Amino acid sequence: MEHVEVFKALSNKARLQILQWLKDPTKNFPAEGCCENGVCVGQIQLKMGVTQSTASEYLSLLQRTGLLTVTRQGQWTYYKRNEDAIRELGKLILEDL
Amino acid sequence: MEHVEVFKALSNKARLQILQWLKDPTKNFPAEGCCENGVCVGQIQLKMGVTQSTASEYLSLLQRTGLLTVTRQGQWTYYKRNEDAIRELGKLILEDL
DNA sequence: CAAAGGTATCGGAAAATAGCGATTTTATCA
DNA sequence: TGATAAAATCGCTATTTTCCGATACCTTTG
């Protein structure tokens, strides 16, 4: 994944918002949508106020860039922040941008 | 300037390249295009291989987001990296993203 | 003041992205 | 198996971005 792609993923208010919400899943989402692997698509969609397809596409984009991790569990897909990748990005900007 | 705008500015290969080149002006540009205030538009345009208008617009976009500083000097406009802003962005990602 | 050089801005065509509804896929459960 | 539920993918239009050529704006110099 090129850095350009990561910055593209971040250049959208809704996607930045998702990353913020996922900093504290239990505070921002009902418990039944959360597990140790993150938050399911449906709950994020509800909170975003967009269609299911839009939420799904945003989440999978963030995952493709590495900013989120994804875990399928039964019929649910849980997305979670990838703190390592976020830290790497911060370091990259400090050291290489 | 919202963070989204900074990320938009960074989600373009040519603009990221400009930031890289400006890390070492004298290495990447002929001395006559450089001064302590940065590198003039014309030299950056030549190196980018785009039209003058495109170079000018990319540079002023990077300046509007705060990533570059601009100094007019006679008939030349010099652009320079804003290291403070870049450091702030790195810290922002590490601490708040 | 006129000419020339460097830069900025404007207007537009082509390409990319946003976000939706419809459909398909995958998993559960009776 | 069929019904149902969650999520992914597809197809589409509207909007935004990209990048250009033309033009306008400054500044220097004759």
PDB file of C-alpha atoms (C1' of nucleotides) in Angstrom:
ATOM      1  CA  MET A   1       0.000   0.000   0.000  1.00  0.00           C
ATOM      2  CA  GLU A   2       1.431   3.304  -1.057  1.00  0.00           C
ATOM      3  CA  HIS A   3       1.353   6.254   1.283  1.00  0.00           C
ATOM      4  CA  VAL A   4      -0.771   8.187  -1.157  1.00  0.00           C
ATOM      5  CA  GLU A   5      -3.502   5.606  -0.633  1.00  0.00           C
ATOM      6  CA  VAL A   6      -3.387   5.996   3.127  1.00  0.00           C
ATOM      7  CA  PHE A   7      -3.719   9.757   2.809  1.00  0.00           C
ATOM      8  CA  LYS A   8      -6.626   9.313   0.388  1.00  0.00           C
ATOM      9  CA  ALA A   9      -8.349   7.110   2.922  1.00  0.00           C
ATOM     10  CA  LEU A  10      -7.873   9.816   5.531  1.00  0.00           C
ATOM     11  CA  SER A  11      -9.085  12.663   3.356  1.00  0.00           C
ATOM     12  CA  ASN A  12     -12.728  12.133   4.157  1.00  0.00           C
ATOM     13  CA  LYS A  13     -14.548  13.369   7.218  1.00  0.00           C
ATOM     14  CA  ALA A  14     -16.668  10.257   7.683  1.00  0.00           C
ATOM     15  CA  ARG A  15     -13.666   7.956   7.572  1.00  0.00           C
ATOM     16  CA  LEU A  16     -11.756  10.064  10.080  1.00  0.00           C
ATOM     17  CA  GLN A  17     -14.837   9.916  12.272  1.00  0.00           C
ATOM     18  CA  ILE A  18     -14.880   6.129  12.144  1.00  0.00           C
ATOM     19  CA  LEU A  19     -11.301   6.046  13.398  1.00  0.00           C
ATOM     20  CA  GLN A  20     -12.274   8.346  16.262  1.00  0.00           C
ATOM     21  CA  TRP A  21     -15.288   6.272  17.268  1.00  0.00           C
ATOM     22  CA  LEU A  22     -13.227   3.094  17.243  1.00  0.00           C
ATOM     23  CA  LYS A  23     -10.867   4.548  19.820  1.00  0.00           C
ATOM     24  CA  ASP A  24     -13.527   3.706  22.398  1.00  0.00           C
ATOM     25  CA  PRO A  25     -15.963   1.114  21.038  1.00  0.00           C
ATOM     26  CA  THR A  26     -17.939   0.494  24.218  1.00  0.00           C
ATOM     27  CA  LYS A  27     -18.463   4.202  24.751  1.00  0.00           C
ATOM     28  CA  ASN A  28     -19.567   4.838  21.167  1.00  0.00           C
ATOM     29  CA  PHE A  29     -21.484   1.690  20.287  1.00  0.00           C
ATOM     30  CA  PRO A  30     -24.005  -0.587  21.978  1.00  0.00           C
ATOM     31  CA  ALA A  31     -22.341  -3.545  23.647  1.00  0.00           C
ATOM     32  CA  GLU A  32     -24.049  -6.077  21.386  1.00  0.00           C
ATOM     33  CA  GLY A  33     -22.197  -4.638  18.372  1.00  0.00           C
ATOM     34  CA  CYS A  34     -18.802  -4.843  20.041  1.00  0.00           C
ATOM     35  CA  CYS A  35     -16.377  -7.639  20.802  1.00  0.00           C
ATOM     36  CA  GLU A  36     -12.647  -7.903  21.364  1.00  0.00           C
ATOM     37  CA  ASN A  37     -12.208  -7.868  17.592  1.00  0.00           C
ATOM     38  CA  GLY A  38     -13.888  -4.501  17.167  1.00  0.00           C
ATOM     39  CA  VAL A  39     -17.293  -3.252  16.087  1.00  0.00           C
ATOM     40  CA  CYS A  40     -19.579  -4.778  13.485  1.00  0.00           C
ATOM     41  CA  VAL A  41     -20.453  -3.037  10.233  1.00  0.00           C
ATOM     42  CA  GLY A  42     -24.125  -2.587  11.046  1.00  0.00           C
ATOM     43  CA  GLN A  43     -23.494  -0.567  14.190  1.00  0.00           C
ATOM     44  CA  ILE A  44     -21.003   1.662  12.468  1.00  0.00           C
ATOM     45  CA  GLN A  45     -23.437   2.173   9.625  1.00  0.00           C
ATOM     46  CA  LEU A  46     -26.197   3.236  12.033  1.00  0.00           C
ATOM     47  CA  LYS A  47     -23.904   5.707  13.733  1.00  0.00           C
ATOM     48  CA  MET A  48     -22.647   7.115  10.409  1.00  0.00           C
ATOM     49  CA  GLY A  49     -26.133   7.569   9.045  1.00  0.00           C
ATOM     50  CA  VAL A  50     -25.277   6.283   5.576  1.00  0.00           C
ATOM     51  CA  THR A  51     -26.361   3.237   3.622  1.00  0.00           C
ATOM     52  CA  GLN A  52     -25.012  -0.196   4.385  1.00  0.00           C
ATOM     53  CA  SER A  53     -23.008  -0.280   1.168  1.00  0.00           C
ATOM     54  CA  THR A  54     -21.305   3.012   1.904  1.00  0.00           C
ATOM     55  CA  ALA A  55     -20.352   1.935   5.405  1.00  0.00           C
ATOM     56  CA  SER A  56     -19.052  -1.372   4.129  1.00  0.00           C
ATOM     57  CA  GLU A  57     -16.976   0.295   1.432  1.00  0.00           C
ATOM     58  CA  TYR A  58     -15.470   2.863   3.781  1.00  0.00           C
ATOM     59  CA  LEU A  59     -14.523   0.192   6.272  1.00  0.00           C
ATOM     60  CA  SER A  60     -12.963  -2.075   3.713  1.00  0.00           C
ATOM     61  CA  LEU A  61     -11.017   0.866   2.299  1.00  0.00           C
ATOM     62  CA  LEU A  62      -9.625   1.688   5.725  1.00  0.00           C
ATOM     63  CA  GLN A  63      -8.758  -1.964   6.111  1.00  0.00           C
ATOM     64  CA  ARG A  64      -7.006  -2.157   2.746  1.00  0.00           C
ATOM     65  CA  THR A  65      -4.776   0.737   3.756  1.00  0.00           C
ATOM     66  CA  GLY A  66      -3.944  -1.104   6.955  1.00  0.00           C
ATOM     67  CA  LEU A  67      -5.517   1.416   9.330  1.00  0.00           C
ATOM     68  CA  LEU A  68      -8.161  -1.087  10.453  1.00  0.00           C
ATOM     69  CA  THR A  69      -8.063  -4.817  10.973  1.00  0.00           C
ATOM     70  CA  VAL A  70     -10.972  -7.029  10.081  1.00  0.00           C
ATOM     71  CA  THR A  71     -12.242 -10.214  11.698  1.00  0.00           C
ATOM     72  CA  ARG A  72     -15.112 -12.312  10.396  1.00  0.00           C
ATOM     73  CA  GLN A  73     -16.999 -14.024  13.155  1.00  0.00           C
ATOM     74  CA  GLY A  74     -20.096 -15.886  12.131  1.00  0.00           C
ATOM     75  CA  GLN A  75     -22.276 -13.572  10.130  1.00  0.00           C
ATOM     76  CA  TRP A  76     -20.619 -10.484  11.539  1.00  0.00           C
ATOM     77  CA  THR A  77     -17.569  -8.598  10.399  1.00  0.00           C
ATOM     78  CA  TYR A  78     -15.748  -6.704  13.096  1.00  0.00           C
ATOM     79  CA  TYR A  79     -13.463  -3.799  12.362  1.00  0.00           C
ATOM     80  CA  LYS A  80     -10.897  -2.521  14.810  1.00  0.00           C
ATOM     81  CA  ARG A  81      -8.200   0.151  14.807  1.00  0.00           C
ATOM     82  CA  ASN A  82      -4.737  -1.051  13.895  1.00  0.00           C
ATOM     83  CA  GLU A  83      -2.778   0.933  16.449  1.00  0.00           C
ATOM     84  CA  ASP A  84       0.531  -0.299  15.093  1.00  0.00           C
ATOM     85  CA  ALA A  85      -0.209   0.987  11.623  1.00  0.00           C
ATOM     86  CA  ILE A  86      -1.374   4.326  12.967  1.00  0.00           C
ATOM     87  CA  ARG A  87       1.792   4.668  15.023  1.00  0.00           C
ATOM     88  CA  GLU A  88       3.860   3.777  11.981  1.00  0.00           C
ATOM     89  CA  LEU A  89       2.120   6.455   9.966  1.00  0.00           C
ATOM     90  CA  GLY A  90       2.817   9.068  12.608  1.00  0.00           C
ATOM     91  CA  LYS A  91       6.454   8.091  12.716  1.00  0.00           C
ATOM     92  CA  LEU A  92       6.636   8.111   8.952  1.00  0.00           C
ATOM     93  CA  ILE A  93       5.417  11.680   8.837  1.00  0.00           C
ATOM     94  CA  LEU A  94       7.813  12.776  11.555  1.00  0.00           C
ATOM     95  CA  GLU A  95      10.795  11.076   9.982  1.00  0.00           C
ATOM     96  CA  ASP A  96      10.252  10.758   6.254  1.00  0.00           C
ATOM     97  CA  LEU A  97       7.601  13.134   4.966  1.00  0.00           C
TER      98      LEU A  97
ATOM     99  CA  MET B   1      -7.587  24.413   8.033  1.00  0.00           C
ATOM    100  CA  GLU B   2      -9.261  21.137   8.742  1.00  0.00           C
ATOM    101  CA  HIS B   3      -7.220  17.961   8.912  1.00  0.00           C
ATOM    102  CA  VAL B   4      -9.172  16.522   6.017  1.00  0.00           C
ATOM    103  CA  GLU B   5      -7.727  19.247   3.818  1.00  0.00           C
ATOM    104  CA  VAL B   6      -4.178  18.422   4.836  1.00  0.00           C
ATOM    105  CA  PHE B   7      -4.727  14.772   4.011  1.00  0.00           C
ATOM    106  CA  LYS B   8      -6.252  15.737   0.667  1.00  0.00           C
ATOM    107  CA  ALA B   9      -3.164  17.771  -0.094  1.00  0.00           C
ATOM    108  CA  LEU B  10      -1.007  14.758   0.713  1.00  0.00           C
ATOM    109  CA  SER B  11      -3.034  12.289  -1.323  1.00  0.00           C
ATOM    110  CA  ASN B  12      -1.246  13.029  -4.562  1.00  0.00           C
ATOM    111  CA  LYS B  13       2.065  11.606  -5.677  1.00  0.00           C
ATOM    112  CA  ALA B  14       3.341  14.810  -7.245  1.00  0.00           C
ATOM    113  CA  ARG B  15       2.655  16.846  -4.134  1.00  0.00           C
ATOM    114  CA  LEU B  16       4.356  14.311  -1.889  1.00  0.00           C
ATOM    115  CA  GLN B  17       7.296  14.441  -4.284  1.00  0.00           C
ATOM    116  CA  ILE B  18       7.535  18.218  -3.930  1.00  0.00           C
ATOM    117  CA  LEU B  19       7.781  17.832  -0.164  1.00  0.00           C
ATOM    118  CA  GLN B  20      10.583  15.309  -0.619  1.00  0.00           C
ATOM    119  CA  TRP B  21      12.541  17.487  -3.024  1.00  0.00           C
ATOM    120  CA  LEU B  22      12.268  20.451  -0.698  1.00  0.00           C
ATOM    121  CA  LYS B  23      13.972  18.506   2.075  1.00  0.00           C
ATOM    122  CA  ASP B  24      17.234  19.245   0.282  1.00  0.00           C
ATOM    123  CA  PRO B  25      16.848  22.177  -2.112  1.00  0.00           C
ATOM    124  CA  THR B  26      20.489  22.557  -3.134  1.00  0.00           C
ATOM    125  CA  LYS B  27      20.764  18.860  -3.913  1.00  0.00           C
ATOM    126  CA  ASN B  28      17.581  18.774  -5.968  1.00  0.00           C
ATOM    127  CA  PHE B  29      17.537  22.158  -7.677  1.00  0.00           C
ATOM    128  CA  PRO B  30      20.070  24.414  -9.392  1.00  0.00           C
ATOM    129  CA  ALA B  31      21.514  26.998  -7.015  1.00  0.00           C
ATOM    130  CA  GLU B  32      20.033  29.927  -8.939  1.00  0.00           C
ATOM    131  CA  GLY B  33      16.515  28.723  -8.112  1.00  0.00           C
ATOM    132  CA  CYS B  34      17.211  28.433  -4.402  1.00  0.00           C
ATOM    133  CA  CYS B  35      17.558  30.911  -1.570  1.00  0.00           C
ATOM    134  CA  GLU B  36      17.111  30.771   2.180  1.00  0.00           C
ATOM    135  CA  ASN B  37      13.383  31.158   1.622  1.00  0.00           C
ATOM    136  CA  GLY B  38      13.103  28.025  -0.468  1.00  0.00           C
ATOM    137  CA  VAL B  39      12.878  27.208  -4.164  1.00  0.00           C
ATOM    138  CA  CYS B  40      11.136  29.235  -6.859  1.00  0.00           C
ATOM    139  CA  VAL B  41       8.089  27.980  -8.735  1.00  0.00           C
ATOM    140  CA  GLY B  42       9.809  27.747 -12.092  1.00  0.00           C
ATOM    141  CA  GLN B  43      12.454  25.304 -10.920  1.00  0.00           C
ATOM    142  CA  ILE B  44       9.904  23.105  -9.207  1.00  0.00           C
ATOM    143  CA  GLN B  45       7.788  23.151 -12.345  1.00  0.00           C
ATOM    144  CA  LEU B  46      10.734  22.038 -14.490  1.00  0.00           C
ATOM    145  CA  LYS B  47      11.510  19.177 -12.139  1.00  0.00           C
ATOM    146  CA  MET B  48       7.852  18.097 -11.955  1.00  0.00           C
ATOM    147  CA  GLY B  49       7.441  18.124 -15.707  1.00  0.00           C
ATOM    148  CA  VAL B  50       4.003  19.725 -15.627  1.00  0.00           C
ATOM    149  CA  THR B  51       2.695  23.059 -16.815  1.00  0.00           C
ATOM    150  CA  GLN B  52       3.407  26.246 -14.930  1.00  0.00           C
ATOM    151  CA  SER B  53      -0.192  26.555 -13.803  1.00  0.00           C
ATOM    152  CA  THR B  54      -0.264  23.074 -12.344  1.00  0.00           C
ATOM    153  CA  ALA B  55       2.946  23.624 -10.426  1.00  0.00           C
ATOM    154  CA  SER B  56       1.682  26.939  -9.120  1.00  0.00           C
ATOM    155  CA  GLU B  57      -1.611  25.437  -8.002  1.00  0.00           C
ATOM    156  CA  TYR B  58      -0.007  22.477  -6.256  1.00  0.00           C
ATOM    157  CA  LEU B  59       2.386  24.749  -4.415  1.00  0.00           C
ATOM    158  CA  SER B  60      -0.283  27.153  -3.300  1.00  0.00           C
ATOM    159  CA  LEU B  61      -2.444  24.257  -2.136  1.00  0.00           C
ATOM    160  CA  LEU B  62       0.396  22.905  -0.016  1.00  0.00           C
ATOM    161  CA  GLN B  63       0.892  26.405   1.334  1.00  0.00           C
ATOM    162  CA  ARG B  64      -2.787  26.855   2.189  1.00  0.00           C
ATOM    163  CA  THR B  65      -2.702  23.671   4.249  1.00  0.00           C
ATOM    164  CA  GLY B  66       0.329  25.059   6.079  1.00  0.00           C
ATOM    165  CA  LEU B  67       2.777  22.413   4.885  1.00  0.00           C
ATOM    166  CA  LEU B  68       4.790  24.973   2.910  1.00  0.00           C
ATOM    167  CA  THR B  69       5.626  28.588   3.562  1.00  0.00           C
ATOM    168  CA  VAL B  70       5.771  31.128   0.787  1.00  0.00           C
ATOM    169  CA  THR B  71       7.959  34.193   0.351  1.00  0.00           C
ATOM    170  CA  ARG B  72       7.668  36.655  -2.478  1.00  0.00           C
ATOM    171  CA  GLN B  73      10.997  38.191  -3.397  1.00  0.00           C
ATOM    172  CA  GLY B  74      11.014  40.460  -6.401  1.00  0.00           C
ATOM    173  CA  GLN B  75       9.477  38.599  -9.278  1.00  0.00           C
ATOM    174  CA  TRP B  76      10.098  35.230  -7.707  1.00  0.00           C
ATOM    175  CA  THR B  77       7.999  33.210  -5.290  1.00  0.00           C
ATOM    176  CA  TYR B  78       9.913  30.838  -3.066  1.00  0.00           C
ATOM    177  CA  TYR B  79       8.322  27.856  -1.387  1.00  0.00           C
ATOM    178  CA  LYS B  80       9.857  26.093   1.567  1.00  0.00           C
ATOM    179  CA  ARG B  81       8.869  23.224   3.850  1.00  0.00           C
ATOM    180  CA  ASN B  82       7.182  24.231   7.092  1.00  0.00           C
ATOM    181  CA  GLU B  83       8.931  21.805   9.395  1.00  0.00           C
ATOM    182  CA  ASP B  84       6.869  22.910  12.375  1.00  0.00           C
ATOM    183  CA  ALA B  85       3.609  22.097  10.628  1.00  0.00           C
ATOM    184  CA  ILE B  86       4.906  18.737   9.476  1.00  0.00           C
ATOM    185  CA  ARG B  87       6.015  17.879  12.999  1.00  0.00           C
ATOM    186  CA  GLU B  88       2.620  18.940  14.326  1.00  0.00           C
ATOM    187  CA  LEU B  89       0.906  16.681  11.826  1.00  0.00           C
ATOM    188  CA  GLY B  90       3.043  13.733  12.861  1.00  0.00           C
ATOM    189  CA  LYS B  91       2.263  14.362  16.503  1.00  0.00           C
ATOM    190  CA  LEU B  92      -1.405  14.758  15.723  1.00  0.00           C
ATOM    191  CA  ILE B  93      -1.502  11.344  14.106  1.00  0.00           C
ATOM    192  CA  LEU B  94       0.379   9.739  16.970  1.00  0.00           C
ATOM    193  CA  GLU B  95      -1.762  11.331  19.638  1.00  0.00           C
ATOM    194  CA  ASP B  96      -5.185  12.129  18.212  1.00  0.00           C
ATOM    195  CA  LEU B  97      -5.928  10.150  15.065  1.00  0.00           C
TER     196      LEU B  97
ATOM    197  C1'  DC C   1       5.590  54.016 -20.141  1.00  0.00           C
ATOM    198  C1'  DA C   2       6.419  49.551 -22.791  1.00  0.00           C
ATOM    199  C1'  DA C   3       8.346  45.018 -22.956  1.00  0.00           C
ATOM    200  C1'  DA C   4       9.593  40.809 -20.822  1.00  0.00           C
ATOM    201  C1'  DG C   5       9.867  37.308 -17.304  1.00  0.00           C
ATOM    202  C1'  DG C   6       7.887  34.941 -13.318  1.00  0.00           C
ATOM    203  C1'  DT C   7       3.696  33.700 -11.102  1.00  0.00           C
ATOM    204  C1'  DA C   8      -1.373  33.407 -10.199  1.00  0.00           C
ATOM    205  C1'  DT C   9      -5.958  32.724 -11.640  1.00  0.00           C
ATOM    206  C1'  DC C  10      -9.699  31.315 -14.686  1.00  0.00           C
ATOM    207  C1'  DG C  11     -12.391  28.085 -17.554  1.00  0.00           C
ATOM    208  C1'  DG C  12     -12.935  23.665 -19.183  1.00  0.00           C
ATOM    209  C1'  DA C  13     -12.464  18.500 -20.520  1.00  0.00           C
ATOM    210  C1'  DA C  14     -11.239  14.140 -18.723  1.00  0.00           C
ATOM    211  C1'  DA C  15     -10.627  11.153 -14.894  1.00  0.00           C
ATOM    212  C1'  DA C  16     -11.511   9.815 -10.205  1.00  0.00           C
ATOM    213  C1'  DT C  17     -14.381   9.603  -6.108  1.00  0.00           C
ATOM    214  C1'  DA C  18     -18.789   9.745  -3.352  1.00  0.00           C
ATOM    215  C1'  DG C  19     -22.646   7.602  -2.102  1.00  0.00           C
ATOM    216  C1'  DC C  20     -26.856   5.394  -3.328  1.00  0.00           C
ATOM    217  C1'  DG C  21     -30.104   1.241  -4.479  1.00  0.00           C
ATOM    218  C1'  DA C  22     -30.151  -3.367  -6.145  1.00  0.00           C
ATOM    219  C1'  DT C  23     -28.139  -7.703  -6.139  1.00  0.00           C
ATOM    220  C1'  DT C  24     -25.148 -11.352  -4.503  1.00  0.00           C
ATOM    221  C1'  DT C  25     -22.612 -13.786  -1.135  1.00  0.00           C
ATOM    222  C1'  DT C  26     -22.041 -15.943   3.340  1.00  0.00           C
ATOM    223  C1'  DA C  27     -23.693 -17.673   7.645  1.00  0.00           C
ATOM    224  C1'  DT C  28     -27.310 -19.056  10.889  1.00  0.00           C
ATOM    225  C1'  DC C  29     -31.286 -21.398  12.229  1.00  0.00           C
ATOM    226  C1'  DA C  30     -35.870 -23.532  11.995  1.00  0.00           C
TER     227       DA C  30
ATOM    228  C1'  DT D   1     -33.779 -26.948   2.591  1.00  0.00           C
ATOM    229  C1'  DG D   2     -35.811 -22.485   2.730  1.00  0.00           C
ATOM    230  C1'  DA D   3     -36.056 -18.171   5.390  1.00  0.00           C
ATOM    231  C1'  DT D   4     -33.565 -14.675   7.338  1.00  0.00           C
ATOM    232  C1'  DA D   5     -29.813 -11.561   8.562  1.00  0.00           C
ATOM    233  C1'  DA D   6     -25.246  -9.384   7.898  1.00  0.00           C
ATOM    234  C1'  DA D   7     -22.045  -7.889   4.803  1.00  0.00           C
ATOM    235  C1'  DA D   8     -19.878  -7.401   0.174  1.00  0.00           C
ATOM    236  C1'  DT D   9     -20.131  -6.222  -4.508  1.00  0.00           C
ATOM    237  C1'  DC D  10     -22.119  -4.162  -8.687  1.00  0.00           C
ATOM    238  C1'  DG D  11     -23.996  -0.466 -11.569  1.00  0.00           C
ATOM    239  C1'  DC D  12     -25.052   4.023 -11.738  1.00  0.00           C
ATOM    240  C1'  DT D  13     -25.231   9.335 -11.467  1.00  0.00           C
ATOM    241  C1'  DA D  14     -23.593  13.479  -9.213  1.00  0.00           C
ATOM    242  C1'  DT D  15     -19.777  15.728  -7.547  1.00  0.00           C
ATOM    243  C1'  DT D  16     -14.922  16.562  -7.088  1.00  0.00           C
ATOM    244  C1'  DT D  17     -10.246  16.450  -8.586  1.00  0.00           C
ATOM    245  C1'  DT D  18      -6.714  16.643 -12.105  1.00  0.00           C
ATOM    246  C1'  DC D  19      -4.284  19.042 -15.281  1.00  0.00           C
ATOM    247  C1'  DC D  20      -4.152  21.832 -19.153  1.00  0.00           C
ATOM    248  C1'  DG D  21      -4.157  26.305 -22.139  1.00  0.00           C
ATOM    249  C1'  DA D  22      -5.261  31.040 -22.043  1.00  0.00           C
ATOM    250  C1'  DT D  23      -5.199  35.142 -19.696  1.00  0.00           C
ATOM    251  C1'  DA D  24      -4.279  38.445 -15.993  1.00  0.00           C
ATOM    252  C1'  DC D  25      -1.157  40.197 -12.496  1.00  0.00           C
ATOM    253  C1'  DC D  26       3.347  41.853 -10.674  1.00  0.00           C
ATOM    254  C1'  DT D  27       7.968  43.235 -10.828  1.00  0.00           C
ATOM    255  C1'  DT D  28      12.101  44.540 -13.127  1.00  0.00           C
ATOM    256  C1'  DT D  29      14.475  46.792 -16.810  1.00  0.00           C
ATOM    257  C1'  DG D  30      15.100  49.740 -20.926  1.00  0.00           C
TER     258       DG D  30
END
